[in-house]
Coordinates of C-alpha atoms and ligand atoms in Angstrom, one line a residue:
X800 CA -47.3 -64.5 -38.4
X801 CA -45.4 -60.9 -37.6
X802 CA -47.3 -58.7 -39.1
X803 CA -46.1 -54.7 -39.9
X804 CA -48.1 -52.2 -39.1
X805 CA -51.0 -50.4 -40.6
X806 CA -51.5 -46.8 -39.8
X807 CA -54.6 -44.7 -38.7
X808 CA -57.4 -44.9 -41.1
X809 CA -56.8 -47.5 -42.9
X810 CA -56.2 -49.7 -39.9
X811 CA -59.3 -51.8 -41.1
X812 CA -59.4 -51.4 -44.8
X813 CA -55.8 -53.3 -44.8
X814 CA -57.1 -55.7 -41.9
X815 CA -59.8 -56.8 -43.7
X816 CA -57.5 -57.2 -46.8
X817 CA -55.4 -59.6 -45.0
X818 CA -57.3 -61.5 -44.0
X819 CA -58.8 -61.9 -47.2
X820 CA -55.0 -62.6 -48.2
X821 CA -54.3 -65.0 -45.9
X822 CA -57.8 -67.0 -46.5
X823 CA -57.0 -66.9 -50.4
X824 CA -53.5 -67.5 -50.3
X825 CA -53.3 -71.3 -50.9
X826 CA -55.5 -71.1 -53.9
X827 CA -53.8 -67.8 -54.9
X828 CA -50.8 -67.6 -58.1
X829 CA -47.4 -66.8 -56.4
X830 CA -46.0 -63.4 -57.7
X831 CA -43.0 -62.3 -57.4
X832 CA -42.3 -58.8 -58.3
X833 CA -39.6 -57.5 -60.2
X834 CA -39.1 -53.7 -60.0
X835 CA -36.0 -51.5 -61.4
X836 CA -34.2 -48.8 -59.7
X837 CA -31.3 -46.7 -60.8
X838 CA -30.5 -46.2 -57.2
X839 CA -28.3 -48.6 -55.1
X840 CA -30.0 -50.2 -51.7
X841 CA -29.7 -47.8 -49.2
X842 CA -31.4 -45.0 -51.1
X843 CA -35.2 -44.0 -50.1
X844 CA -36.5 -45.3 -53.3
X845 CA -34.9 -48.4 -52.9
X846 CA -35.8 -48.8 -49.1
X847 CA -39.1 -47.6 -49.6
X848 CA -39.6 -50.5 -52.5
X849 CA -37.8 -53.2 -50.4
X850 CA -40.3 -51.6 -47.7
X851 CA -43.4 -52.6 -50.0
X852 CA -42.0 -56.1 -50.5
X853 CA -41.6 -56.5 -47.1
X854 CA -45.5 -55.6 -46.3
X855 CA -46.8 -58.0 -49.2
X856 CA -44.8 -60.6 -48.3
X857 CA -45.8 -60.2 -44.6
X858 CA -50.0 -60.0 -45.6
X859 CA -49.9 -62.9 -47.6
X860 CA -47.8 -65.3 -45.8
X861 CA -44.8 -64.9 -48.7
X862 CA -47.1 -65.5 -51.7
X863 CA -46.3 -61.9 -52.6
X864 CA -42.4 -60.4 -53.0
X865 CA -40.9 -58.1 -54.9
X866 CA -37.3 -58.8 -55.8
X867 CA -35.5 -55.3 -56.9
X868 CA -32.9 -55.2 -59.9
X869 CA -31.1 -51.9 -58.2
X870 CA -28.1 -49.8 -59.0
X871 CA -28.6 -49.9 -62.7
X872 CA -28.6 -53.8 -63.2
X873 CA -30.9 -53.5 -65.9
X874 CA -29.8 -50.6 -67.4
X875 CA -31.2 -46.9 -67.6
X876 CA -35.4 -45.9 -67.3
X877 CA -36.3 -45.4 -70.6
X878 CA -35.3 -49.3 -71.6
X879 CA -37.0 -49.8 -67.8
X880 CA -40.1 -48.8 -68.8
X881 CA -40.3 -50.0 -71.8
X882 CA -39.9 -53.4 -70.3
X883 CA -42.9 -52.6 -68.1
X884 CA -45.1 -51.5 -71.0
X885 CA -44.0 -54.8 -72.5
X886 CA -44.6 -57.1 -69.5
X887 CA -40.9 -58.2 -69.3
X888 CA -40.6 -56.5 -65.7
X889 CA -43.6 -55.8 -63.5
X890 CA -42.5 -52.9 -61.9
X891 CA -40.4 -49.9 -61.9
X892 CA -39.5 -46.7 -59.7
X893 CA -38.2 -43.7 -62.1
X894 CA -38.5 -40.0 -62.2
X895 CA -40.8 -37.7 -63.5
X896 CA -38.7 -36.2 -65.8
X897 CA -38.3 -39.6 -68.0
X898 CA -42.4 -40.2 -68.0
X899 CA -43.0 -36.9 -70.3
X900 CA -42.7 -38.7 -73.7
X901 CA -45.1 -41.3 -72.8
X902 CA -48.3 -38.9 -71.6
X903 CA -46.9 -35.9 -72.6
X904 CA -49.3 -34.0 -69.5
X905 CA -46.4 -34.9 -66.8
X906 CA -44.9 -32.2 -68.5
X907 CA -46.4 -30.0 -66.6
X908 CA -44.3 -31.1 -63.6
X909 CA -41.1 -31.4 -65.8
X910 CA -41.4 -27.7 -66.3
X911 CA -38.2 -25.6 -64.6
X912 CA -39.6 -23.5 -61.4
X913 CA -42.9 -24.7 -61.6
X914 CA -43.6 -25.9 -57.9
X915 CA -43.5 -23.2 -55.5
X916 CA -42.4 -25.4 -52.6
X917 CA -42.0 -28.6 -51.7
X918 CA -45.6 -28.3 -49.8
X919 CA -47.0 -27.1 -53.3
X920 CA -45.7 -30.0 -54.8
X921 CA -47.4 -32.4 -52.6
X922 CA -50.3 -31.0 -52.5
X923 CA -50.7 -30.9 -56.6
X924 CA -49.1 -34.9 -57.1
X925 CA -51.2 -36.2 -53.9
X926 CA -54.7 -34.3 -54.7
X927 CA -56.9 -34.2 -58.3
X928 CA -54.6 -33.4 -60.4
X929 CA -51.8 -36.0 -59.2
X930 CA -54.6 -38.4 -60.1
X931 CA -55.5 -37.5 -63.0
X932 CA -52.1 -38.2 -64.2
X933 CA -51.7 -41.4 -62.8
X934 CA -54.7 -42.4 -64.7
X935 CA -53.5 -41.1 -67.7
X936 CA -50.2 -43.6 -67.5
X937 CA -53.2 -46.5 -68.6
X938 CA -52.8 -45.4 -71.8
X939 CA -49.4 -46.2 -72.2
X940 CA -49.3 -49.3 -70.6
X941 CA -48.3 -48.2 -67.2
X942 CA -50.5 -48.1 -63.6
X943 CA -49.1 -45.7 -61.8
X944 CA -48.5 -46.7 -58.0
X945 CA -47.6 -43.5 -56.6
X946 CA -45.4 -40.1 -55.9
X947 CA -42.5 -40.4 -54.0
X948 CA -40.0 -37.2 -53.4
X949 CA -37.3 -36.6 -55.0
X950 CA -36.6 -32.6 -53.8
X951 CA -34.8 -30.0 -56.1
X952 CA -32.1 -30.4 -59.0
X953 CA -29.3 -28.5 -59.3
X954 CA -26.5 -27.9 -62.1
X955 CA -23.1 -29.5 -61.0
X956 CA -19.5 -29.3 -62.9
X957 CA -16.2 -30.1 -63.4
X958 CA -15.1 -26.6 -65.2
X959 CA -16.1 -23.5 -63.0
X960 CA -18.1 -22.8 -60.3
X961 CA -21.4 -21.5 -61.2
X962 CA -22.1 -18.4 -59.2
X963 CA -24.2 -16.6 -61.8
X964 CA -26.1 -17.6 -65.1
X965 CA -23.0 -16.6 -67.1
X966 CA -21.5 -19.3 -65.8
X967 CA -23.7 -21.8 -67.5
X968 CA -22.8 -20.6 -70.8
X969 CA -21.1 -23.1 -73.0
X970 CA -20.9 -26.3 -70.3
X971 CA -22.4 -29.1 -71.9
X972 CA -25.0 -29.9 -69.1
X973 CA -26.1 -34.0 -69.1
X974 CA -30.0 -33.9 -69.1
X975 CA -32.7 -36.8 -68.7
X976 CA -33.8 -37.7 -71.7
X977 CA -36.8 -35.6 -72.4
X978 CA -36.0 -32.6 -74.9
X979 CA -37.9 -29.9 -72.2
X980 CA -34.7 -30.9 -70.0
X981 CA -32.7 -30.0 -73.5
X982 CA -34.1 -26.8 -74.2
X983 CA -34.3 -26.0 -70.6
X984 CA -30.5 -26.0 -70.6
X985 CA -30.2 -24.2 -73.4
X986 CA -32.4 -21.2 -72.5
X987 CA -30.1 -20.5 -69.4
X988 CA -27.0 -20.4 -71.9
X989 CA -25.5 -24.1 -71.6
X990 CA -26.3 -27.2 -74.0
X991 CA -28.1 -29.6 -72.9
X992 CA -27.2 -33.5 -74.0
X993 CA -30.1 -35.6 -73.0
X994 CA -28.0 -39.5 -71.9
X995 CA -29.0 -42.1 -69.6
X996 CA -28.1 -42.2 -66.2
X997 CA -26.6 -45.1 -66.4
X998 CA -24.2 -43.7 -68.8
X999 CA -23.3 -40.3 -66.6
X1000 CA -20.4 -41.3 -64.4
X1001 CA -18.3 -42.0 -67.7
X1002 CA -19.6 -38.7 -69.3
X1003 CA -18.3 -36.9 -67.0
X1004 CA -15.5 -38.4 -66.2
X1005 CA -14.5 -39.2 -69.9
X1006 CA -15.5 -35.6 -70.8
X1007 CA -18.4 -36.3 -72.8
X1008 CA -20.3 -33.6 -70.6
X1009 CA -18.7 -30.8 -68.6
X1010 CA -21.7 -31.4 -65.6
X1011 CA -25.3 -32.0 -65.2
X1012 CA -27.9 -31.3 -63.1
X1013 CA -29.8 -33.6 -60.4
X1014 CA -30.8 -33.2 -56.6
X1015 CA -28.3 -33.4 -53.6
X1016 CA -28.6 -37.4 -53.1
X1017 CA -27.9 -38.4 -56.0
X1018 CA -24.4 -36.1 -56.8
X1019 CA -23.6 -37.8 -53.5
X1020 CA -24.6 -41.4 -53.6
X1021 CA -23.4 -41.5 -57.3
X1022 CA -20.3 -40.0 -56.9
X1023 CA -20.8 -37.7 -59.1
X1024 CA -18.6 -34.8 -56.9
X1025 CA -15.4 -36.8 -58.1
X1026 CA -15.9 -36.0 -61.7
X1027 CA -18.0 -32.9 -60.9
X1028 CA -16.8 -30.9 -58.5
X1029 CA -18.7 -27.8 -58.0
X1030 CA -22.3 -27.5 -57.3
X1031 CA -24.4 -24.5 -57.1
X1032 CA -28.1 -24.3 -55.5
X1033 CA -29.3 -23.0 -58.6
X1034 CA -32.7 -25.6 -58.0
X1035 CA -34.4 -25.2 -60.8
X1036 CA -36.6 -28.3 -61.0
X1037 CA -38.5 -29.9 -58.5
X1038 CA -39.3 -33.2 -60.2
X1039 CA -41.0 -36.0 -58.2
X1040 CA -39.9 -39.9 -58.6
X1041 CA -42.8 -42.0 -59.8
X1042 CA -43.3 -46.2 -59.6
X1043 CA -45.8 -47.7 -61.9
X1044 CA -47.0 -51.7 -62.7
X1045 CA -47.1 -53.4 -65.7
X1046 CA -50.7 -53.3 -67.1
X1047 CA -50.1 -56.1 -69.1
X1048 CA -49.4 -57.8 -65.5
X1049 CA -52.1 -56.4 -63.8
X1050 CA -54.3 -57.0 -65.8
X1051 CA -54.1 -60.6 -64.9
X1052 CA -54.2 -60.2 -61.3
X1053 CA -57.1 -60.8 -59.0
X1054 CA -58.7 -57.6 -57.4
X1055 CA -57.5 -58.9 -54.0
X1056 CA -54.0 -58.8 -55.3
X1057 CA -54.3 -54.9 -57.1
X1058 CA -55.6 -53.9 -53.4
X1059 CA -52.5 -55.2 -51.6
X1060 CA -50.6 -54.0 -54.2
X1061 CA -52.1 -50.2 -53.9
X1062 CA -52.0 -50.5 -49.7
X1063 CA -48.7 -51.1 -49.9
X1064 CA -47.5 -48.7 -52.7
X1065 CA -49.4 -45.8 -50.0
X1066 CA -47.5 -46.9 -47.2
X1067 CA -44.0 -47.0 -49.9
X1068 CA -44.9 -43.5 -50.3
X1069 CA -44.5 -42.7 -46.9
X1070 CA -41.7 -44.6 -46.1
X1071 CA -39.9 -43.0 -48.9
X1072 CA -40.8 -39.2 -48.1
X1073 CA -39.7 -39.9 -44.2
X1074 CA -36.3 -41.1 -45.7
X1075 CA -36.4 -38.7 -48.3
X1076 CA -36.0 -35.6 -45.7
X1077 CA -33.0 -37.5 -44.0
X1078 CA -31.2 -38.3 -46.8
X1079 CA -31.9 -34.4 -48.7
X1080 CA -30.5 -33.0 -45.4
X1081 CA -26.8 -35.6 -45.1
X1082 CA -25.9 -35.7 -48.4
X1083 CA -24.5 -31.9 -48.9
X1084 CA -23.0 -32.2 -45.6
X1085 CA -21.5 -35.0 -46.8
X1086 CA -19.9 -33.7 -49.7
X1087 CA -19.2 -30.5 -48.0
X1088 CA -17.1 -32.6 -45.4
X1089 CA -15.0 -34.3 -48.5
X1090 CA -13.9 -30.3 -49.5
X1091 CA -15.9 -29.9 -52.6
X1092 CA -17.6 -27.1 -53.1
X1093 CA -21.1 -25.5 -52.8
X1094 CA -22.4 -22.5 -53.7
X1095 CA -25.8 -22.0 -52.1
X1096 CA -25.8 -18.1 -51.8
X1097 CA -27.2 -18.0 -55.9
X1098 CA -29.2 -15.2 -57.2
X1099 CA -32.4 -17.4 -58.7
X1100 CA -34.5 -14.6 -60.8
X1101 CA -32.3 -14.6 -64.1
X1102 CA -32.4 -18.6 -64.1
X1103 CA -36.3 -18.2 -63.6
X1104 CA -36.6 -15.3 -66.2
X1105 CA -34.0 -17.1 -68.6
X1106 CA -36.8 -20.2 -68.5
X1107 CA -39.7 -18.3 -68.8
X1108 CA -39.8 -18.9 -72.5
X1109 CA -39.5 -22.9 -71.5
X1110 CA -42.7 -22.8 -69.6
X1111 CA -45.0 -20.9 -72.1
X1112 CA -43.6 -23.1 -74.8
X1113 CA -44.1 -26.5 -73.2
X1114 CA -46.9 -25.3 -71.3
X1115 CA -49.0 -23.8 -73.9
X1116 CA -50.5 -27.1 -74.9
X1117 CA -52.2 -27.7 -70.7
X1118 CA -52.5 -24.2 -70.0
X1119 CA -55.7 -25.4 -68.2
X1120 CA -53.8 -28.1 -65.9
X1121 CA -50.8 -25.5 -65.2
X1122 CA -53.6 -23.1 -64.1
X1123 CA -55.2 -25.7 -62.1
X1124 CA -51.6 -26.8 -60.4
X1125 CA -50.8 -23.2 -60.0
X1126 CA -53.9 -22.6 -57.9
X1127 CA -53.0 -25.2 -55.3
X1128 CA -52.5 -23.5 -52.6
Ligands
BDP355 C1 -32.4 -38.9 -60.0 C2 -33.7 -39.8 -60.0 C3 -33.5 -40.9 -61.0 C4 -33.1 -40.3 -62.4 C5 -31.9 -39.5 -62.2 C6 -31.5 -38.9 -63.6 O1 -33.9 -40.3 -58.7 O2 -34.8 -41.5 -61.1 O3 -32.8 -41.4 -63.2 O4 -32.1 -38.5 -61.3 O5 -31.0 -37.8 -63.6 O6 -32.7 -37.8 -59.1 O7 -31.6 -39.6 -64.6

């Protein structure tokens, strides 16, 4: 049996587990996971999942798998995890951002400027208060399985580049659909639409929006830089990708199973933040080398002081959690 390695700590935790695995595996139900990604293979959420599959699937002699419906094949993340909630799909890797209208305290990372670095951010999703949240998903159906990166967002578009907040003013900017995106937009001067992702290419290219605003990796690996072609460094949200199980389905699993299923959604994490970095690092590079522009020199204090009235707004209701996240240091 090949078996992929365990790392440090937890060397005997997850031995112990297998061999647990293997002993039960005859008796054991055969699951196969399915799990929804926006993303294409080849992206680090993707990897990171197929990663996960490959780990269960080694520990239990292929009783595990998890089969991924990537690049969109089953549509956008809201319908994705509503087909968790419902059972219909066990599993499902989406932002942050999409997560806020089901327990409305993820919010708090949703909020524009909130992280101070990329270091703060880990430290608030991967201590207490990253927790917390996760056990809050129960509520709404969802176990939440872990933080994986997803870096900063910035705005991107097809009319001018933006080189100060007057810029913004009057682009119709594609959001997630979560009205804080909305009204973040709209307090820097543009108007927010909120539409599915799955639905972006075509609103930009058709018009529908002038731009939007997401991370590096994904203008790139969605091609977004032929219907958008300027991008600024305005990051203004740092908001981190989530994966969560159906509750309905794990409900019904044996505690063996949930503990495989947790090991490997740690070492998914990993896998995903070491190809995460890579990935941040190529992809303006990338579209740098194809002659589109970037504007990284961007003076960020009115885009923070244009929000402000964002975060005390959609704040006010966790002040005490904000406080909490704020001092992480
Ligand atoms: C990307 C996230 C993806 C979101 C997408 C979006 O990886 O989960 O669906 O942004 O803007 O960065 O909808």
């Amino acid at each position: 049996m090949t078996m992929l390695p365990f790392r440090g700590m937890r060397r005997s935790l997850a031995a112990t587990l297998v061999a647990g695995a293997v002993l039960a595996a005859p008796a054991a139900h055969a699951l196969e996971i399915k799990s929804s990604d926006v993303h294409p293979m080849g992206y680090p959420t993707t990897d990171a999942i197929q990663y996960m599959g490959e780990l269960l699937n080694s520990w239990t002699s292929g009783r595990m798998d998890i089969k991924i419906f990537h690049s969109m094949q089953l549509g956008g993340e809201k319908e994705a995890l509503e087909q968790v909630q419902l059972g219909a799909l066990e599993m499902t890797r989406v932002s942050v951002g999409v997560v806020g209208p089901i327990v409305e305290e993820f919010n708090a990372f949703n909020l524009p400027y909130f992280f101070r670095s990329v270091e703060h951010m880990h430290k608030v999703v991967d201590g207490e208060i990253g927790t917390e949240l996760l056990n809050k998903l129960e509520k709404g159906g969802l176990i939440g399985l872990g933080y994986m990166d997803a870096g900063s967002r910035s705005f991107y578009n097809n009319t001018r580049p933006i080189t100060s907040i007057e810029d913004l003013k009057g682009l119709k900017i594609r959001v997630m659909q979560n009205p804080i995106f909305i009204e973040m937009v709209n307090s820097m001067g543009g108007n927010g639409l909120p539409i599915s992702f799955s639905e972006l290419y075509t609103s930009l290219q058709t018009g529908v929006v002038d731009g939007a605003e997401n991370n590096p990796p994904s203008y790139e690996s969605g091609k977004h830089y032929e219907v958008a072609k300027y991008y600024t460094l305005t990051e203004h949200l740092m908001v981190p990708e989530i994966f969560v199980f159906s509750k309905k389905v794990w409900d019904k699993l044996s505690p063996l199973d949930q503990q495989l299923i947790r090991k490997a959604s740690v070492l998914a994490v990993e896998k995903e933040r070491e190809l995460w970095a890579a990935r941040e690092r190529k992809s303006l590079e990338a579209v740098k080398a194809m002659g589109y522009q970037v504007v990284t020199d961007i003076d960020k204090e009115p885009f923070i002081k244009a929000t402000e009235p964002v975060r005390m707004k959609f704040g006010e209701k966790f002040a005490d959690l904000i406080k909490r996240a704020a001092a992480v240091k």
